[in-house]
Short mmCIF file of C-alpha atoms in Angstrom, two decimals:
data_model
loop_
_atom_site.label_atom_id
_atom_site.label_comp_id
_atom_site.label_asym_id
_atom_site.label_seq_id
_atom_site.Cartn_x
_atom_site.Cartn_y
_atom_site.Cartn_z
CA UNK A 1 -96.76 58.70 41.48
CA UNK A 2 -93.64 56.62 41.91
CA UNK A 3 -94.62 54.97 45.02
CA UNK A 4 -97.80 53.94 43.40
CA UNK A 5 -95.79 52.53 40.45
CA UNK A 6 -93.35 50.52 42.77
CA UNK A 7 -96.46 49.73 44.74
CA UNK A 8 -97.85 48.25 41.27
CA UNK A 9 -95.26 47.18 39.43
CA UNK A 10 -94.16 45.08 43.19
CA UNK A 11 -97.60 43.28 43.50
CA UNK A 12 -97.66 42.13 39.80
CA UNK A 13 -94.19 40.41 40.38
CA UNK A 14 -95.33 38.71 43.32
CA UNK A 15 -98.92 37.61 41.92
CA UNK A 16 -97.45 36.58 38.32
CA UNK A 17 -93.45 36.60 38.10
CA UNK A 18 -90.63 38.79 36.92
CA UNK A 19 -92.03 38.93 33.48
CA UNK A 20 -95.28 40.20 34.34
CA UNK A 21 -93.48 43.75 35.59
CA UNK A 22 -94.34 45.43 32.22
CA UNK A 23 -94.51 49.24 30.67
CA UNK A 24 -97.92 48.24 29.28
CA UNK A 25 -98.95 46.29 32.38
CA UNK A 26 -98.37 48.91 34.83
CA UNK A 27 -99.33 51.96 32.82
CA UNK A 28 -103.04 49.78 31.97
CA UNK A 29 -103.32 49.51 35.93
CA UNK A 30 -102.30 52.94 36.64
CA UNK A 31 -104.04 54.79 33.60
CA UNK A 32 -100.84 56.58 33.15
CA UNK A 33 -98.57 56.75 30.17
CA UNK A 34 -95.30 55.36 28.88
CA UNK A 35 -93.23 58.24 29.41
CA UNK A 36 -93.93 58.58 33.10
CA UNK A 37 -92.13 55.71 34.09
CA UNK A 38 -88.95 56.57 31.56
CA UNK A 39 -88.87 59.85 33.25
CA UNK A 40 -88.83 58.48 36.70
CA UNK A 41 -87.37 54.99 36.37
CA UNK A 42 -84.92 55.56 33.30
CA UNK A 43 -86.28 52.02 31.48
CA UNK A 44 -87.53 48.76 32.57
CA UNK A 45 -84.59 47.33 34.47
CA UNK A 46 -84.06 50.89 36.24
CA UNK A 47 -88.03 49.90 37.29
CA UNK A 48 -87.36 46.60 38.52
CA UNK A 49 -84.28 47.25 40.30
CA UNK A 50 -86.40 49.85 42.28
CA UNK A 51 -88.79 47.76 42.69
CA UNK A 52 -86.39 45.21 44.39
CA UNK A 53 -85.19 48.24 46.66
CA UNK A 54 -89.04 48.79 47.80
CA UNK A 55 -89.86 45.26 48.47
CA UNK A 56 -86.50 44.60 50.73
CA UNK A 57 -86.95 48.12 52.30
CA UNK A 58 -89.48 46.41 55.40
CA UNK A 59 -86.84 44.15 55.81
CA UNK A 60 -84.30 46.77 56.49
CA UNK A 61 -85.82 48.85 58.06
CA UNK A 62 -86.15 46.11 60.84
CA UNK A 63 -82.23 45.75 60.61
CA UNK A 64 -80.17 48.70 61.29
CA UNK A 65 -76.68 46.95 61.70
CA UNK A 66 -74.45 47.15 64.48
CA UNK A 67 -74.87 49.25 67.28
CA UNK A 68 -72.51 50.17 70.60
CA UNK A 69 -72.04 47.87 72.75
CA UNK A 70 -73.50 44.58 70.69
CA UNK A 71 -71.42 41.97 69.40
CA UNK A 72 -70.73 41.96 65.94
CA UNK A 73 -70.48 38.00 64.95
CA UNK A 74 -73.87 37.37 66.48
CA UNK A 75 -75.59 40.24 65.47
CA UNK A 76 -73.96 38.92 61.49
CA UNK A 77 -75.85 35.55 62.77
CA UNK A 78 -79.16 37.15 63.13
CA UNK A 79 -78.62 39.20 59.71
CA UNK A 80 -77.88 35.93 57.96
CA UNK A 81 -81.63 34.60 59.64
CA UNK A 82 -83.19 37.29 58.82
CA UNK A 83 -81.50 37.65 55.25
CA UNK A 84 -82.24 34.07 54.30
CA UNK A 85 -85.89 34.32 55.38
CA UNK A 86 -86.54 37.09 53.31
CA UNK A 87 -85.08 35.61 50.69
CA UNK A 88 -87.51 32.29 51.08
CA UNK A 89 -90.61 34.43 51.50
CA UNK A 90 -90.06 36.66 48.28
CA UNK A 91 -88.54 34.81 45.69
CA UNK A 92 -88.83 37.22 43.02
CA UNK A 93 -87.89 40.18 44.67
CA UNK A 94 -84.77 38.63 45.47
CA UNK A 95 -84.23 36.77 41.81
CA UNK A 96 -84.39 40.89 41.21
CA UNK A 97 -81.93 41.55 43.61
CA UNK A 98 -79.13 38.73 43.44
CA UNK A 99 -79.80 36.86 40.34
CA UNK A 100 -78.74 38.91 37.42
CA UNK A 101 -74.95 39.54 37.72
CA UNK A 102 -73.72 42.90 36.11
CA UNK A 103 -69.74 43.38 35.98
CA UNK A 104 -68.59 46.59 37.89
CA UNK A 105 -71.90 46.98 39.72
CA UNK A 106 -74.93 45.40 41.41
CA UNK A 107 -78.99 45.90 42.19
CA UNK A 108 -79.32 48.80 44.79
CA UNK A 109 -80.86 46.34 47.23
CA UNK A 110 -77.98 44.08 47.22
CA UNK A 111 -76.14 47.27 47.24
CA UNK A 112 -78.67 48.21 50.75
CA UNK A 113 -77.67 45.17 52.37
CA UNK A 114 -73.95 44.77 51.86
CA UNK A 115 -73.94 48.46 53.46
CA UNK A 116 -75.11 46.88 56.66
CA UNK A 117 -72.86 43.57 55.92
CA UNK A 118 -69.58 45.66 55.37
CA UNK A 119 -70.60 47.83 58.69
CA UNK A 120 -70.95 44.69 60.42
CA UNK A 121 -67.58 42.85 59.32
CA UNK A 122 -65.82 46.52 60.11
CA UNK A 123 -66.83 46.64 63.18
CA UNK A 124 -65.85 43.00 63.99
CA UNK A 125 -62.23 44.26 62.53
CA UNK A 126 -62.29 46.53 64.97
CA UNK A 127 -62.96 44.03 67.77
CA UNK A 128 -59.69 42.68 66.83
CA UNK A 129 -62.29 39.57 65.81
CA UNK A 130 -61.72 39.40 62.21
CA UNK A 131 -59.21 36.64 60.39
CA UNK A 132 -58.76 38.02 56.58
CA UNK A 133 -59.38 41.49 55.29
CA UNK A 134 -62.50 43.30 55.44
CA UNK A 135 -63.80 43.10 52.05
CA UNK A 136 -62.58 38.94 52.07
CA UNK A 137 -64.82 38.64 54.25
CA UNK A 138 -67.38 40.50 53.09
CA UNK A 139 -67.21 38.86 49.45
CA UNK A 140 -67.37 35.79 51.46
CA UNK A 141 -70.16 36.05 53.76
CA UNK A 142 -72.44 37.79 50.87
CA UNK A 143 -71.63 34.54 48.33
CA UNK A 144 -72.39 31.79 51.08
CA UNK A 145 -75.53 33.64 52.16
CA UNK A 146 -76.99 34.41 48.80
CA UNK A 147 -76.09 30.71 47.83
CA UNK A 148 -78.25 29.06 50.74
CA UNK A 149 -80.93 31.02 49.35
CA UNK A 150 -80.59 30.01 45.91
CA UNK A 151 -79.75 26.52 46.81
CA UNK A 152 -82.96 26.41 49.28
CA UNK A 153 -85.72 28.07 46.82
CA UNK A 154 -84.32 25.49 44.50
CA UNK A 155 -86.14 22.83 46.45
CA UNK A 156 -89.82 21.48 47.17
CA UNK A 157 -90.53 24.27 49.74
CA UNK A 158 -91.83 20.72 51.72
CA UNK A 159 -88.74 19.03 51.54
CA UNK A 160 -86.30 22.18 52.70
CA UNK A 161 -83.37 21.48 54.96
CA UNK A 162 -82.91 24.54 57.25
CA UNK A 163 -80.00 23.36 59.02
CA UNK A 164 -78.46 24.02 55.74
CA UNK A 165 -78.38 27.76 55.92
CA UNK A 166 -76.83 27.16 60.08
CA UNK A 167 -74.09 24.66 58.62
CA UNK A 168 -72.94 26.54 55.93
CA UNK A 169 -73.00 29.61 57.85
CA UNK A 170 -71.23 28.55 60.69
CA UNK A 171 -68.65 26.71 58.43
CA UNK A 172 -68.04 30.55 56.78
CA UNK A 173 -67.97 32.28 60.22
CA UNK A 174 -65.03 30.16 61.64
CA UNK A 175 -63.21 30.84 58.08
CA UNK A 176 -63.43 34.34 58.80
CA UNK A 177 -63.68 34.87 62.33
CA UNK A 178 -61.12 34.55 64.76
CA UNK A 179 -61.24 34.80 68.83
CA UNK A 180 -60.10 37.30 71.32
CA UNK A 181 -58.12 34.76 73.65
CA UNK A 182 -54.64 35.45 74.45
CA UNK A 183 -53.83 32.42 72.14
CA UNK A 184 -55.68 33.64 69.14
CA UNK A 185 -54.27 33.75 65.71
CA UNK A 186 -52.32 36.83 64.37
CA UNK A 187 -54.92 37.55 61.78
CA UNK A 188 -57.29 39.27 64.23
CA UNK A 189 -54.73 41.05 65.35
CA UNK A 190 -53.50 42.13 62.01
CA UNK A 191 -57.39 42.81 60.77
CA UNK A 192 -57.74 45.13 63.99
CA UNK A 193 -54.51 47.59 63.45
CA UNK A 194 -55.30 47.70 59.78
CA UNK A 195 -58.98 49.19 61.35
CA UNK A 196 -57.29 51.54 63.66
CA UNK A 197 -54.76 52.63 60.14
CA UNK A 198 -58.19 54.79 58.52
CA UNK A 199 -57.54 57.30 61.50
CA UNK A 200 -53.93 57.31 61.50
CA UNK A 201 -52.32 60.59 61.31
CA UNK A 202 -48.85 60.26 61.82
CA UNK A 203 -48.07 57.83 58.58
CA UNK A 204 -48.73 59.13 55.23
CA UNK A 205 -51.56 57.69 52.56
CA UNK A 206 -48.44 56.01 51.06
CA UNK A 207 -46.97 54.73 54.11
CA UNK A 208 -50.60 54.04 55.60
CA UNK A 209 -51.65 51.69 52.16
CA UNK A 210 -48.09 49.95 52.35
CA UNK A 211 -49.04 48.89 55.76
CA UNK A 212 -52.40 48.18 54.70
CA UNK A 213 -51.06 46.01 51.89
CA UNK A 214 -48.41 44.30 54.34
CA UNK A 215 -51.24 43.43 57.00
CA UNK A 216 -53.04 41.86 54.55
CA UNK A 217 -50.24 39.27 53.67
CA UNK A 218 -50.13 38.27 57.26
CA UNK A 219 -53.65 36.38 56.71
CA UNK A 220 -53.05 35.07 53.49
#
């Protein structure tokens, strides 16, 4: 029953809009009551922020992050593709998704793909390829790339400029990338030991987070 609900309550967003996704709507097509969807779904945002979930899930499942042996930064470049695209071809999933602010938390989809973001900019850390702290760069990365989108859908779909999305994300990239050459900055340098700190054993939590906290500064 609650896959055919999300199955529902997603094709009524995408044939008519966000404020189509309605108790009565979807327990009319389903022949259901009310109190199904409470019990599973909590209330009506809980319903649409599952709903979100289910319609980004194909799209995740066709990204599985960083694996051994691939570079980091591009595999973040084909993410951010991928990412935007989505976002162009489902509008109102991802209105669902990144569009409604709440303080303290987010929509589990957003929450889905800044899993694979954060594993992504962690491992680039750990490539000794990352300029400012981990979750800079993943605040950074995440507002850039859900701003293209935003900024893009905001346009005649005819009248679209691409090169937008490669610009901006290329601009963000060099802000929070660094290189491995021998000349490269300290902040990759600094990102990578603060990595390697999580399996530390001969500081203490105290002495590890001071570190932490002093590595940091360096890339302010």
């Amino acid at each position: 029953m609650r896959l055919r609900i999300l199955e529902t309550a997603h094709d009524l967003l995408n044939r008519d809009g966000r404020d189509a996704v309605t108790t009565r709507a979807v327990t009319s097509a389903l022949h259901i009551q009310a109190p199904t969807i409470y019990r599973i779904f909590g209330d009506k945002q809980g319903l649409l922020d599952q709903v979100a979930l289910h319609g980004f899930s194909a799209h995740l499942a066709t990204w599985t992050g960083w694996t051994p042996g691939a570079d980091p930064v591009e595999s973040m470049r084909q993410g951010w593709a991928m990412h935007v695209e989505w976002g162009l071809r489902h509008p109102q999933v991802y209105s669902i998704a990144y569009g409604d602010p709440r303080v303290g938390s987010s929509s589990p989809a957003a929450d889905a793909i800044d899993a694979i973001l954060r594993t992504q900019v962690e491992q680039a850390a750990a490539d000794g390829v990352l300029a400012v702290p981990v979750e800079v760069a993943v605040s950074m990365v995440r507002a850039a790339g859900v701003g293209v989108v935003f900024t893009l859908l905001a346009m005649p779909s005819d009248a679209r400029d691409l090169s937008l999305s490669e610009r901006i994300r290329e601009s963000i990239f060099a802000a929070v990338f660094t290189d491995r050459s021998p000349g490269a900055d300290r902040g990759g340098a600094a990102m990578q030991l603060k990595r390697e700190l999580e399996g530390a054993t001969a500081l203490s939590p105290n002495e590890r987070a001071l570190l932490g906290d002093w590595l940091d500064r360096l890339v302010q």
